[in-house]
Amino acid sequence: MKQAFARQPESFEFTPDNMETVKTIVAKYPKGCAASAVLPVLDLAQRQNDGWLPRAAMDRTAEILGMPPIRVYEVASFYSMFNLAPIGKYHVQVCTNLPCWLRGSEQVVGICERTLGISVGETTQDGLFTLSEAECLGACVNAPMMQINDDYFEDLDEASTESILLALKMGQKPRPGPQGGRKGSEPAGGLTTLKAIAGKGDGPEAS
Amino acid sequence: MPKLTIDGREVDVEAGLTILQACQKIGIEIPHFCYHERLSIAGNCRMCLVEMERAPKPVASCAMPVADGMVIRTNTPKVQQMRRGVMEFLLINHPLDCPICDQGGECDLQDQAIGYGYDRSRYAENKRAVKDKYMGPLIKTIMTRCIHCTRCIRFITEVAGIPELGATGRGEDMEVGTYVEKALTSELSGNIIDLCPVGALTSAPYAFTARSWELRPTESVDVLDAVGCNIRVDARGPEVMRVLPRVHEDVNEEWISDKTRFAYDGLKRRRLDRPWVRRDGKLLPATWTDAFAVVAQRVKDAGGKRVAAIAGDLADCESMLALKELMTGLRSPNLDCRQDGAKLDPTLRASYLFNTTIAGIEQAGACLLIGTDPRREAPVLNARLRKRFCVGKFPIGVVGPAGDLTYDVQHLGEDPAVIQEIAAGSHPFAEVLKQAKKPMLIVGQGALTRPDGAAILGMARRIAETCGMIDDEAGWNGFNVLHTAAARVGGLDLGFVPRKNGLDIEGILEGAAAGDIDVVYLLGADEIDMRRLGNAFVVYQGHHGDAGAARADVILPGAAYTEKNGTYVNTEGRVQNGRLAVYPPGEAREDWKILRALSDVLGKPLPYDTLGELRARLIKANPVFARVDVVQPAAWGEFGGDGQVDRAPFVPPIDNFYLTDPISRASLTMARCSEIFITGELGKTGTDA
């Protein structure tokens, strides 16, 4: 289980701006169903608190949404998107499930470890990177891939992975998405079907 | 009614049942772990898989509602194989520590593994290990044994209404616990020990003290509150090893409070196991003959009118009748069973009963609580109120201190004047009660023990009458008195109250202080202020060295509720029999026998020598005792006073749920609970509003 961090802050309060956002989120749900807002509210709390959820934040969320605290703990400990301990500025999550593994996710994990000088599950000394293995993130068509904070980096190989990490280290903003040059998840070797607009040649003859 | 075929048998069952329930109805047992008839359906253990025709996969019978034309098979080789498969998965991570597990011998997993388990494991990898959780002083956890059925979570959330347990983490990392280090604050928490199908949650005080097959069960009733929960007392040799609930749908379903379950260690401590006589200011051991002689001398010197008797909260009806008749023989009119001074009168039975009955709560449409905190006074009854609340449309108003009752209430104020307004119909809640179908009210001892108790009782009667709580045609009586003492209703039924010109509890205490009463006979009465007994000669007959024994001049050692065959009447007026599970310690004797023997020495022999004869006498004294375990509706009438109520706020009669009587006060377990839940941090934040 994700272990709760030992040094917990005493209290947590949403910033006035975020509190407004919380109200907007809660307003999306019918009256009496505020508990439904637990995921977005926790996410907001995590973003406000440098990427992790202290217990005080979960308790505050429970209070705002009128839920028993244990119900919030259950949610926060269930989803891998919620971190219950402090985390690096960049959370590098490499998918190591089957499709990514077939396409070389082991090499991606390896280059991450070498570049950052840490093993999976650790955070760099400067507090910049946390490396973890993730279960399928749903981008198998662009395997192997990793997620850094909110961005997907896809079609990785050792070189592209390293350059992404180095760019982040230097404070640059690497381009998210497929690194091999293709757009989205279109076929890697160029289009194989629907190459032409109907009736304008190239395609199979309409009969 | 859907008609379905189960194992080739055509059955008609009510719609809304599940396949598992339908199977149980016709006597087919489906193995299961997570399913429990009193909890919501989880469907996560998968043990109850059955084959259903035209379904591609096996279905979990506990979660599948019956439908017309279903064809179910529960005994095919495929079903057997599925069950064996599920069992194998469950056993992958379950430790093989049955020899040192307290659940051993009464474990669902163990039993079902005999039917469906392989005799060897195909699993060579390391087993999962889980850190044990802290759940307070009552519940011992060995979480590696947990099979994640979530029964405990569902019980605490749904029945107890204190959502403190949950499943954190996911997949293989899922763990059941409180997440934060925290004792469970529910008064019903012990029930999760019974619900746990494996040995993950076991009783901490009982740990490693006995094996289930060594125990001798005795079916009895609880006396530590006035609900009269049905219990099973498990004893080994001369010792009570544990107390478990027994199913009684109309009283406790299958729950008991933590006090009922865990106070039993108090039965072994501070016991009075021989007679004592005070000589020169010091209590010295004595023989029965000596002790009786001293009592007889003092009673003779005093003469009838200067003798008084007070019956305590745990007294059985047999001994109360014997004492009452002994007092009649001595020509003393001074006797009282209301040691808390409750302004209740035995003339009209409906005036002191929980007329709606506990099961009747489920039909009620609205409820008014007057000066009562049912969560502390009767946790099991409170669970019934919560059960009704959870069905919905059940407004509950509270006049008096409002703590967390585990359901939403409208707090109408602490001022007793509010009930005056409701009785007059000028309070908005009066309208709520009038609009509701089958409204009810509960008056607690916190309201009735006040000096203006009689006026409050009268006010409550007027509320009942004006708000439509008394409906003879529908057989509905919504007027309820919630007692806190197991002996009270029995005492009132027997008329253990002052005879003509006799003194009541207040009069006895005043008389003793003023020197008008020379001898006070305490039948297990410990809740009175002993300093007010003045210089009176005090005879204490009871089982624990509590307040009464400390003040006594002669101590006659009696039997606790597990050590005698006694009759008790619960707050509903239900006559129930407690049974002897172990013999009283040392020279202690069953209470009615002590009184019978004493009556001989006093020269006023009581006319019965056996329990049978005494019980026949009970029935003669009040016919309600003829019908055991039946609630007989009581006739309505005029009762209660007319006076003004005092404006002083209500005070709850129980300030410490864990220490309410001589037994629980002698219990180390209860002392620890009190330390943690009442005087400790949790008490400050949790139980006080």
PDB file of C-alpha atoms in Angstrom, chain B residues 480-673:
ATOM      1  CA  ASN B 480     -42.175   4.563  25.312  1.00  0.00           C
ATOM      2  CA  VAL B 481     -40.110   4.675  28.441  1.00  0.00           C
ATOM      3  CA  LEU B 482     -36.508   3.658  27.958  1.00  0.00           C
ATOM      4  CA  HIS B 483     -35.130   2.128  31.102  1.00  0.00           C
ATOM      5  CA  THR B 484     -31.484   1.794  31.947  1.00  0.00           C
ATOM      6  CA  ALA B 485     -31.796  -0.921  34.580  1.00  0.00           C
ATOM      7  CA  ALA B 486     -32.578  -4.544  33.807  1.00  0.00           C
ATOM      8  CA  ALA B 487     -34.456  -4.953  37.075  1.00  0.00           C
ATOM      9  CA  ARG B 488     -36.708  -1.935  36.841  1.00  0.00           C
ATOM     10  CA  VAL B 489     -39.648  -3.157  34.805  1.00  0.00           C
ATOM     11  CA  GLY B 490     -39.637  -6.421  36.724  1.00  0.00           C
ATOM     12  CA  GLY B 491     -39.610  -4.511  39.996  1.00  0.00           C
ATOM     13  CA  LEU B 492     -42.522  -2.345  38.905  1.00  0.00           C
ATOM     14  CA  ASP B 493     -44.418  -5.376  37.612  1.00  0.00           C
ATOM     15  CA  LEU B 494     -44.021  -6.943  41.036  1.00  0.00           C
ATOM     16  CA  GLY B 495     -45.003  -3.743  42.777  1.00  0.00           C
ATOM     17  CA  PHE B 496     -41.707  -3.391  44.552  1.00  0.00           C
ATOM     18  CA  VAL B 497     -42.704   0.100  45.646  1.00  0.00           C
ATOM     19  CA  PRO B 498     -43.782   1.586  48.984  1.00  0.00           C
ATOM     20  CA  ARG B 499     -46.939   0.087  50.390  1.00  0.00           C
ATOM     21  CA  LYS B 500     -49.552   2.298  51.981  1.00  0.00           C
ATOM     22  CA  ASN B 501     -47.882   4.979  54.095  1.00  0.00           C
ATOM     23  CA  GLY B 502     -44.506   3.528  53.197  1.00  0.00           C
ATOM     24  CA  LEU B 503     -41.417   5.464  52.296  1.00  0.00           C
ATOM     25  CA  ASP B 504     -40.027   5.613  48.788  1.00  0.00           C
ATOM     26  CA  ILE B 505     -36.340   5.827  47.967  1.00  0.00           C
ATOM     27  CA  GLU B 506     -36.116   9.486  48.893  1.00  0.00           C
ATOM     28  CA  GLY B 507     -38.043   8.873  52.101  1.00  0.00           C
ATOM     29  CA  ILE B 508     -35.895   5.885  53.027  1.00  0.00           C
ATOM     30  CA  LEU B 509     -32.696   7.841  52.553  1.00  0.00           C
ATOM     31  CA  GLU B 510     -34.043  10.810  54.478  1.00  0.00           C
ATOM     32  CA  GLY B 511     -35.354   8.516  57.167  1.00  0.00           C
ATOM     33  CA  ALA B 512     -32.038   6.737  57.470  1.00  0.00           C
ATOM     34  CA  ALA B 513     -30.202  10.031  57.737  1.00  0.00           C
ATOM     35  CA  ALA B 514     -32.631  11.295  60.341  1.00  0.00           C
ATOM     36  CA  GLY B 515     -32.509   8.056  62.313  1.00  0.00           C
ATOM     37  CA  ASP B 516     -36.107   7.052  61.594  1.00  0.00           C
ATOM     38  CA  ILE B 517     -35.031   3.990  59.665  1.00  0.00           C
ATOM     39  CA  ASP B 518     -32.831   1.561  61.559  1.00  0.00           C
ATOM     40  CA  VAL B 519     -32.228  -1.225  59.052  1.00  0.00           C
ATOM     41  CA  VAL B 520     -31.792  -0.821  55.300  1.00  0.00           C
ATOM     42  CA  TYR B 521     -31.724  -3.957  53.188  1.00  0.00           C
ATOM     43  CA  LEU B 522     -29.917  -3.377  49.892  1.00  0.00           C
ATOM     44  CA  LEU B 523     -30.609  -6.041  47.278  1.00  0.00           C
ATOM     45  CA  GLY B 524     -27.696  -5.244  44.977  1.00  0.00           C
ATOM     46  CA  ALA B 525     -28.416  -1.530  45.236  1.00  0.00           C
ATOM     47  CA  ASP B 526     -25.199   0.369  44.565  1.00  0.00           C
ATOM     48  CA  GLU B 527     -26.305   3.498  42.755  1.00  0.00           C
ATOM     49  CA  ILE B 528     -27.601   5.410  45.766  1.00  0.00           C
ATOM     50  CA  ASP B 529     -25.581   7.905  47.748  1.00  0.00           C
ATOM     51  CA  MET B 530     -24.354   5.697  50.597  1.00  0.00           C
ATOM     52  CA  ARG B 531     -23.465   8.701  52.756  1.00  0.00           C
ATOM     53  CA  ARG B 532     -27.155   9.451  53.081  1.00  0.00           C
ATOM     54  CA  LEU B 533     -27.757   6.179  54.902  1.00  0.00           C
ATOM     55  CA  GLY B 534     -26.607   7.843  58.116  1.00  0.00           C
ATOM     56  CA  ASN B 535     -26.273   5.498  61.044  1.00  0.00           C
ATOM     57  CA  ALA B 536     -28.679   2.906  59.722  1.00  0.00           C
ATOM     58  CA  PHE B 537     -27.709  -0.731  59.925  1.00  0.00           C
ATOM     59  CA  VAL B 538     -27.115  -1.736  56.312  1.00  0.00           C
ATOM     60  CA  VAL B 539     -27.486  -5.260  55.002  1.00  0.00           C
ATOM     61  CA  TYR B 540     -26.046  -5.633  51.521  1.00  0.00           C
ATOM     62  CA  GLN B 541     -26.987  -8.663  49.505  1.00  0.00           C
ATOM     63  CA  GLY B 542     -25.136  -8.719  46.244  1.00  0.00           C
ATOM     64  CA  HIS B 543     -22.259 -10.073  44.282  1.00  0.00           C
ATOM     65  CA  HIS B 544     -19.705  -7.300  44.000  1.00  0.00           C
ATOM     66  CA  GLY B 545     -17.684  -5.331  46.481  1.00  0.00           C
ATOM     67  CA  ASP B 546     -18.997  -2.021  45.231  1.00  0.00           C
ATOM     68  CA  ALA B 547     -20.454   1.019  46.954  1.00  0.00           C
ATOM     69  CA  GLY B 548     -23.135  -0.911  48.821  1.00  0.00           C
ATOM     70  CA  ALA B 549     -20.769  -3.520  50.206  1.00  0.00           C
ATOM     71  CA  ALA B 550     -18.340  -0.859  51.340  1.00  0.00           C
ATOM     72  CA  ARG B 551     -21.045   0.753  53.447  1.00  0.00           C
ATOM     73  CA  ALA B 552     -22.639  -2.491  54.636  1.00  0.00           C
ATOM     74  CA  ASP B 553     -22.721  -3.788  58.169  1.00  0.00           C
ATOM     75  CA  VAL B 554     -23.552  -7.287  57.002  1.00  0.00           C
ATOM     76  CA  ILE B 555     -22.718  -8.615  53.565  1.00  0.00           C
ATOM     77  CA  LEU B 556     -24.670 -11.568  52.211  1.00  0.00           C
ATOM     78  CA  PRO B 557     -22.899 -12.842  49.077  1.00  0.00           C
ATOM     79  CA  GLY B 558     -25.298 -13.360  46.195  1.00  0.00           C
ATOM     80  CA  ALA B 559     -25.017 -14.536  42.612  1.00  0.00           C
ATOM     81  CA  ALA B 560     -24.322 -12.511  39.503  1.00  0.00           C
ATOM     82  CA  TYR B 561     -26.565 -12.875  36.456  1.00  0.00           C
ATOM     83  CA  THR B 562     -24.489 -15.664  34.967  1.00  0.00           C
ATOM     84  CA  GLU B 563     -24.735 -17.663  38.173  1.00  0.00           C
ATOM     85  CA  LYS B 564     -28.447 -17.958  38.736  1.00  0.00           C
ATOM     86  CA  ASN B 565     -31.669 -18.883  37.042  1.00  0.00           C
ATOM     87  CA  GLY B 566     -33.373 -15.533  37.158  1.00  0.00           C
ATOM     88  CA  THR B 567     -36.294 -13.863  35.458  1.00  0.00           C
ATOM     89  CA  TYR B 568     -35.863 -10.385  34.019  1.00  0.00           C
ATOM     90  CA  VAL B 569     -38.298  -8.114  32.264  1.00  0.00           C
ATOM     91  CA  ASN B 570     -36.836  -5.845  29.650  1.00  0.00           C
ATOM     92  CA  THR B 571     -37.869  -2.312  28.867  1.00  0.00           C
ATOM     93  CA  GLU B 572     -40.574  -3.582  26.469  1.00  0.00           C
ATOM     94  CA  GLY B 573     -42.116  -5.688  29.222  1.00  0.00           C
ATOM     95  CA  ARG B 574     -40.761  -8.899  27.740  1.00  0.00           C
ATOM     96  CA  VAL B 575     -40.267 -11.573  30.380  1.00  0.00           C
ATOM     97  CA  GLN B 576     -37.054 -13.482  29.778  1.00  0.00           C
ATOM     98  CA  ASN B 577     -35.126 -16.088  31.670  1.00  0.00           C
ATOM     99  CA  GLY B 578     -31.455 -15.855  32.458  1.00  0.00           C
ATOM    100  CA  ARG B 579     -29.820 -19.177  33.113  1.00  0.00           C
ATOM    101  CA  LEU B 580     -27.112 -20.447  35.346  1.00  0.00           C
ATOM    102  CA  ALA B 581     -23.884 -20.850  33.411  1.00  0.00           C
ATOM    103  CA  VAL B 582     -21.475 -21.252  36.309  1.00  0.00           C
ATOM    104  CA  TYR B 583     -21.985 -21.625  40.056  1.00  0.00           C
ATOM    105  CA  PRO B 584     -21.571 -18.628  42.354  1.00  0.00           C
ATOM    106  CA  PRO B 585     -18.078 -18.388  43.833  1.00  0.00           C
ATOM    107  CA  GLY B 586     -17.236 -19.616  47.312  1.00  0.00           C
ATOM    108  CA  GLU B 587     -20.113 -19.471  49.736  1.00  0.00           C
ATOM    109  CA  ALA B 588     -22.202 -17.156  47.608  1.00  0.00           C
ATOM    110  CA  ARG B 589     -25.714 -18.422  46.862  1.00  0.00           C
ATOM    111  CA  GLU B 590     -28.576 -17.701  44.516  1.00  0.00           C
ATOM    112  CA  ASP B 591     -30.311 -14.612  45.795  1.00  0.00           C
ATOM    113  CA  TRP B 592     -33.813 -15.919  46.368  1.00  0.00           C
ATOM    114  CA  LYS B 593     -32.379 -18.816  48.376  1.00  0.00           C
ATOM    115  CA  ILE B 594     -30.557 -16.370  50.656  1.00  0.00           C
ATOM    116  CA  LEU B 595     -33.823 -14.545  51.280  1.00  0.00           C
ATOM    117  CA  ARG B 596     -35.670 -17.817  51.811  1.00  0.00           C
ATOM    118  CA  ALA B 597     -33.075 -18.901  54.390  1.00  0.00           C
ATOM    119  CA  LEU B 598     -33.108 -15.516  56.074  1.00  0.00           C
ATOM    120  CA  SER B 599     -36.891 -15.580  56.289  1.00  0.00           C
ATOM    121  CA  ASP B 600     -36.621 -18.724  58.398  1.00  0.00           C
ATOM    122  CA  VAL B 601     -34.195 -17.077  60.784  1.00  0.00           C
ATOM    123  CA  LEU B 602     -36.501 -14.059  61.018  1.00  0.00           C
ATOM    124  CA  GLY B 603     -39.395 -16.353  61.841  1.00  0.00           C
ATOM    125  CA  LYS B 604     -41.384 -15.334  58.757  1.00  0.00           C
ATOM    126  CA  PRO B 605     -40.728 -18.280  56.426  1.00  0.00           C
ATOM    127  CA  LEU B 606     -41.504 -17.646  52.789  1.00  0.00           C
ATOM    128  CA  PRO B 607     -43.917 -20.176  51.318  1.00  0.00           C
ATOM    129  CA  TYR B 608     -41.654 -21.672  48.643  1.00  0.00           C
ATOM    130  CA  ASP B 609     -38.730 -24.046  48.681  1.00  0.00           C
ATOM    131  CA  THR B 610     -38.014 -24.536  44.999  1.00  0.00           C
ATOM    132  CA  LEU B 611     -37.558 -22.274  42.028  1.00  0.00           C
ATOM    133  CA  GLY B 612     -40.677 -23.837  40.510  1.00  0.00           C
ATOM    134  CA  GLU B 613     -42.802 -22.853  43.486  1.00  0.00           C
ATOM    135  CA  LEU B 614     -41.339 -19.370  43.488  1.00  0.00           C
ATOM    136  CA  ARG B 615     -42.056 -18.951  39.790  1.00  0.00           C
ATOM    137  CA  ALA B 616     -45.627 -20.066  40.329  1.00  0.00           C
ATOM    138  CA  ARG B 617     -45.814 -17.363  42.981  1.00  0.00           C
ATOM    139  CA  LEU B 618     -44.409 -14.834  40.495  1.00  0.00           C
ATOM    140  CA  ILE B 619     -47.224 -15.630  38.108  1.00  0.00           C
ATOM    141  CA  LYS B 620     -49.701 -15.218  40.925  1.00  0.00           C
ATOM    142  CA  ALA B 621     -48.198 -11.851  41.813  1.00  0.00           C
ATOM    143  CA  ASN B 622     -48.460 -10.688  38.225  1.00  0.00           C
ATOM    144  CA  PRO B 623     -49.826 -12.816  35.375  1.00  0.00           C
ATOM    145  CA  VAL B 624     -47.397 -11.265  32.874  1.00  0.00           C
ATOM    146  CA  PHE B 625     -44.768 -13.644  34.206  1.00  0.00           C
ATOM    147  CA  ALA B 626     -46.738 -16.584  32.882  1.00  0.00           C
ATOM    148  CA  ARG B 627     -45.754 -15.856  29.313  1.00  0.00           C
ATOM    149  CA  VAL B 628     -42.050 -15.874  28.728  1.00  0.00           C
ATOM    150  CA  ASP B 629     -40.635 -13.961  25.777  1.00  0.00           C
ATOM    151  CA  VAL B 630     -43.957 -12.399  24.865  1.00  0.00           C
ATOM    152  CA  VAL B 631     -44.751  -8.720  24.917  1.00  0.00           C
ATOM    153  CA  GLN B 632     -48.306  -8.275  26.050  1.00  0.00           C
ATOM    154  CA  PRO B 633     -49.814  -4.970  24.985  1.00  0.00           C
ATOM    155  CA  ALA B 634     -50.576  -2.844  28.017  1.00  0.00           C
ATOM    156  CA  ALA B 635     -53.828  -0.950  28.381  1.00  0.00           C
ATOM    157  CA  TRP B 636     -53.719   2.845  28.106  1.00  0.00           C
ATOM    158  CA  GLY B 637     -54.972   5.142  30.806  1.00  0.00           C
ATOM    159  CA  GLU B 638     -54.357   8.225  32.893  1.00  0.00           C
ATOM    160  CA  PHE B 639     -50.969   8.631  34.469  1.00  0.00           C
ATOM    161  CA  GLY B 640     -48.308  11.193  35.211  1.00  0.00           C
ATOM    162  CA  GLY B 641     -48.542  14.515  36.994  1.00  0.00           C
ATOM    163  CA  ASP B 642     -49.954  17.841  35.937  1.00  0.00           C
ATOM    164  CA  GLY B 643     -47.436  20.188  37.477  1.00  0.00           C
ATOM    165  CA  GLN B 644     -45.145  22.654  35.812  1.00  0.00           C
ATOM    166  CA  VAL B 645     -41.813  21.483  34.526  1.00  0.00           C
ATOM    167  CA  ASP B 646     -38.602  22.958  35.758  1.00  0.00           C
ATOM    168  CA  ARG B 647     -36.523  24.901  33.238  1.00  0.00           C
ATOM    169  CA  ALA B 648     -33.282  23.157  34.202  1.00  0.00           C
ATOM    170  CA  PRO B 649     -31.797  21.352  31.180  1.00  0.00           C
ATOM    171  CA  PHE B 650     -31.922  17.557  30.998  1.00  0.00           C
ATOM    172  CA  VAL B 651     -28.943  15.634  32.280  1.00  0.00           C
ATOM    173  CA  PRO B 652     -28.188  12.237  30.758  1.00  0.00           C
ATOM    174  CA  PRO B 653     -28.506   9.385  33.271  1.00  0.00           C
ATOM    175  CA  ILE B 654     -25.362   7.726  31.970  1.00  0.00           C
ATOM    176  CA  ASP B 655     -22.228   9.789  31.776  1.00  0.00           C
ATOM    177  CA  ASN B 656     -19.935   6.830  31.252  1.00  0.00           C
ATOM    178  CA  PHE B 657     -21.331   4.057  29.104  1.00  0.00           C
ATOM    179  CA  TYR B 658     -18.599   1.661  30.104  1.00  0.00           C
ATOM    180  CA  LEU B 659     -19.026   1.923  33.881  1.00  0.00           C
ATOM    181  CA  THR B 660     -22.672   1.739  34.866  1.00  0.00           C
ATOM    182  CA  ASP B 661     -23.057  -1.127  37.318  1.00  0.00           C
ATOM    183  CA  PRO B 662     -21.049  -3.194  39.820  1.00  0.00           C
ATOM    184  CA  ILE B 663     -20.032  -5.728  37.162  1.00  0.00           C
ATOM    185  CA  SER B 664     -18.745  -3.289  34.583  1.00  0.00           C
ATOM    186  CA  ARG B 665     -17.078  -1.216  37.288  1.00  0.00           C
ATOM    187  CA  ALA B 666     -15.133  -4.316  38.331  1.00  0.00           C
ATOM    188  CA  SER B 667     -14.096  -5.071  34.757  1.00  0.00           C
ATOM    189  CA  LEU B 668     -10.571  -4.208  33.674  1.00  0.00           C
ATOM    190  CA  THR B 669     -11.629  -4.197  30.046  1.00  0.00           C
ATOM    191  CA  MET B 670     -14.358  -1.663  30.735  1.00  0.00           C
ATOM    192  CA  ALA B 671     -11.922   0.438  32.774  1.00  0.00           C
ATOM    193  CA  ARG B 672      -9.570   0.516  29.818  1.00  0.00           C
ATOM    194  CA  CYS B 673     -12.410   1.486  27.478  1.00  0.00           C
TER     195      CYS B 673
END
